[in-house]
Amino acid sequence: MSQVEIAIGDTRDVANVKLSLCDKCVYMKPSTILLMLDLEQCVEHAYFDLCQYTNIVSDKFDYFVNYLRQNCIMNKLEAVNTLRRIYDKHSGIACELIVYAVDNMHQRQLLNRP
C-alpha cells in the first residue's frame, strides 16, 4: 500500500479521489473513501468477534473431548447422551458442537490425541 498514489481532482465539476497503483487506477467520491475508512473499524470489530468465537468453540470442543476421555466413554451413542447431559443449555456454541461435531469429538477421544 505504500506505493499507492492519491490525487484529488474534479471530473465534470464533481470532486473525485484518484487512487493509482502500477498501471491501474480507480476514481471515487471523497464520501466513498470516508465510508471505506469507517467500515475498516467495522471489519476489525467483526474480525475480533470472530476470533473470540473461534477460541470459544475450540475451548468447548477440547472440554468435551477431555470429558469423554476422562470418563472413558468409548461408545458413540453413550458419548452423545453424556454430552447432552453435561452441556450448557444456554450456550448456542455447545449445542451446535454436539450436533455438528460429535463425530470429530468421538474420534479424537478414541484416538487419544490432543
Tab-separated table of C-alpha atoms in Angstrom:
chain	number	residue	atom	x	y	z
A	1	MET	CA	0.000	0.000	0.000
A	2	SER	CA	2.967	2.345	0.326
A	3	GLN	CA	3.101	2.746	-3.460
A	4	VAL	CA	-0.491	3.878	-3.818
A	5	GLU	CA	-0.723	7.365	-5.258
A	6	ILE	CA	-3.609	9.555	-4.181
A	7	ALA	CA	-4.748	12.555	-6.211
A	8	ILE	CA	-7.710	14.814	-5.613
A	9	GLY	CA	-9.348	16.471	-8.580
A	10	ASP	CA	-12.579	17.329	-10.313
A	11	THR	CA	-14.299	15.392	-13.054
A	12	ARG	CA	-17.249	17.194	-14.611
A	13	ASP	CA	-17.291	19.594	-11.668
A	14	VAL	CA	-17.539	16.726	-9.179
A	15	ALA	CA	-14.781	16.193	-6.616
A	16	ASN	CA	-13.049	12.829	-7.033
A	17	VAL	CA	-10.196	10.964	-5.441
A	18	LYS	CA	-7.916	9.029	-7.777
A	19	LEU	CA	-6.114	6.023	-6.304
A	20	SER	CA	-3.325	4.679	-8.526
A	21	LEU	CA	-1.121	1.627	-8.196
A	22	CYS	CA	1.159	0.457	-11.003
A	23	ASP	CA	-0.801	0.996	-14.219
A	24	LYS	CA	-4.247	0.742	-12.604
A	25	CYS	CA	-6.386	3.461	-11.093
A	26	VAL	CA	-9.800	3.915	-9.571
A	27	TYR	CA	-11.837	7.063	-9.044
A	28	MET	CA	-14.079	7.513	-6.022
A	29	LYS	CA	-16.012	10.267	-4.378
A	30	PRO	CA	-14.453	11.571	-1.164
A	31	SER	CA	-17.547	10.373	0.720
A	32	THR	CA	-16.901	6.821	-0.530
A	33	ILE	CA	-13.319	6.941	0.740
A	34	LEU	CA	-14.554	8.173	4.119
A	35	LEU	CA	-17.164	5.408	4.247
A	36	MET	CA	-14.486	2.814	3.493
A	37	LEU	CA	-12.365	4.148	6.332
A	38	ASP	CA	-15.370	3.974	8.666
A	39	LEU	CA	-16.051	0.403	7.532
A	40	GLU	CA	-12.480	-0.561	8.374
A	41	GLN	CA	-13.380	-0.303	12.061
A	42	CYS	CA	-16.432	-2.485	11.465
A	43	VAL	CA	-14.276	-5.100	9.751
A	44	GLU	CA	-11.768	-5.021	12.616
A	45	HIS	CA	-14.614	-5.393	15.120
A	46	ALA	CA	-16.140	-8.312	13.196
A	47	TYR	CA	-12.709	-9.953	12.914
A	48	PHE	CA	-12.132	-9.575	16.663
A	49	ASP	CA	-15.549	-11.127	17.405
A	50	LEU	CA	-14.854	-13.985	15.003
A	51	CYS	CA	-11.513	-14.679	16.704
A	52	GLN	CA	-13.223	-14.733	20.093
A	53	TYR	CA	-15.928	-17.130	18.889
A	54	THR	CA	-13.295	-19.367	17.297
A	55	ASN	CA	-11.416	-19.557	20.586
A	56	ILE	CA	-14.623	-20.306	22.497
A	57	VAL	CA	-15.536	-23.098	20.059
A	58	SER	CA	-12.036	-24.564	20.304
A	59	ASP	CA	-12.075	-24.451	24.108
A	60	LYS	CA	-15.540	-26.017	24.295
A	61	PHE	CA	-14.536	-28.735	21.805
A	62	ASP	CA	-11.449	-29.563	23.889
A	63	TYR	CA	-13.561	-29.590	27.071
A	64	PHE	CA	-15.995	-32.096	25.568
A	65	VAL	CA	-13.191	-34.327	24.236
A	66	ASN	CA	-11.392	-34.288	27.588
A	67	TYR	CA	-14.627	-35.066	29.424
A	68	LEU	CA	-15.230	-38.094	27.206
A	69	ARG	CA	-11.610	-39.180	27.614
A	70	GLN	CA	-11.577	-38.784	31.416
A	71	ASN	CA	-14.780	-40.773	31.748
A	72	CYS	CA	-13.602	-43.485	29.336
A	73	ILE	CA	-16.677	-43.154	27.144
A	74	MET	CA	-15.990	-45.252	24.054
A	75	ASN	CA	-19.457	-45.788	22.601
A	76	LYS	CA	-20.685	-43.033	20.266
A	77	LEU	CA	-24.292	-43.197	21.481
A	78	GLU	CA	-23.134	-43.009	25.083
A	79	ALA	CA	-20.891	-40.061	24.136
A	80	VAL	CA	-23.828	-38.198	22.580
A	81	ASN	CA	-26.068	-38.870	25.580
A	82	THR	CA	-23.334	-37.814	28.011
A	83	LEU	CA	-22.625	-34.592	26.131
A	84	ARG	CA	-26.341	-33.810	26.013
A	85	ARG	CA	-26.458	-34.234	29.794
A	86	ILE	CA	-23.464	-32.014	30.613
A	87	TYR	CA	-23.646	-29.206	28.054
A	88	ASP	CA	-24.726	-25.675	28.937
A	89	LYS	CA	-28.324	-25.487	27.719
A	90	HIS	CA	-27.970	-21.712	27.260
A	91	SER	CA	-24.894	-21.967	25.016
A	92	GLY	CA	-25.611	-21.981	21.303
A	93	ILE	CA	-21.999	-22.914	20.659
A	94	ALA	CA	-22.169	-26.005	22.872
A	95	CYS	CA	-25.445	-27.071	21.282
A	96	GLU	CA	-24.103	-26.680	17.743
A	97	LEU	CA	-20.895	-28.522	18.631
A	98	ILE	CA	-22.854	-31.503	19.857
A	99	VAL	CA	-25.000	-31.536	16.727
A	100	TYR	CA	-22.283	-30.939	14.131
A	101	ALA	CA	-19.000	-32.091	15.681
A	102	VAL	CA	-19.846	-35.114	17.809
A	103	ASP	CA	-18.220	-37.460	15.263
A	104	ASN	CA	-14.959	-35.498	15.408
A	105	MET	CA	-15.040	-35.288	19.204
A	106	HIS	CA	-15.666	-39.012	19.499
A	107	GLN	CA	-12.891	-39.873	17.022
A	108	ARG	CA	-10.382	-37.607	18.768
A	109	GLN	CA	-11.290	-39.129	22.125
A	110	LEU	CA	-10.877	-42.662	20.754
A	111	LEU	CA	-7.534	-41.839	19.181
A	112	ASN	CA	-6.487	-40.236	22.476
A	113	ARG	CA	-4.768	-37.331	20.782
A	114	PRO	CA	-4.827	-33.707	21.902
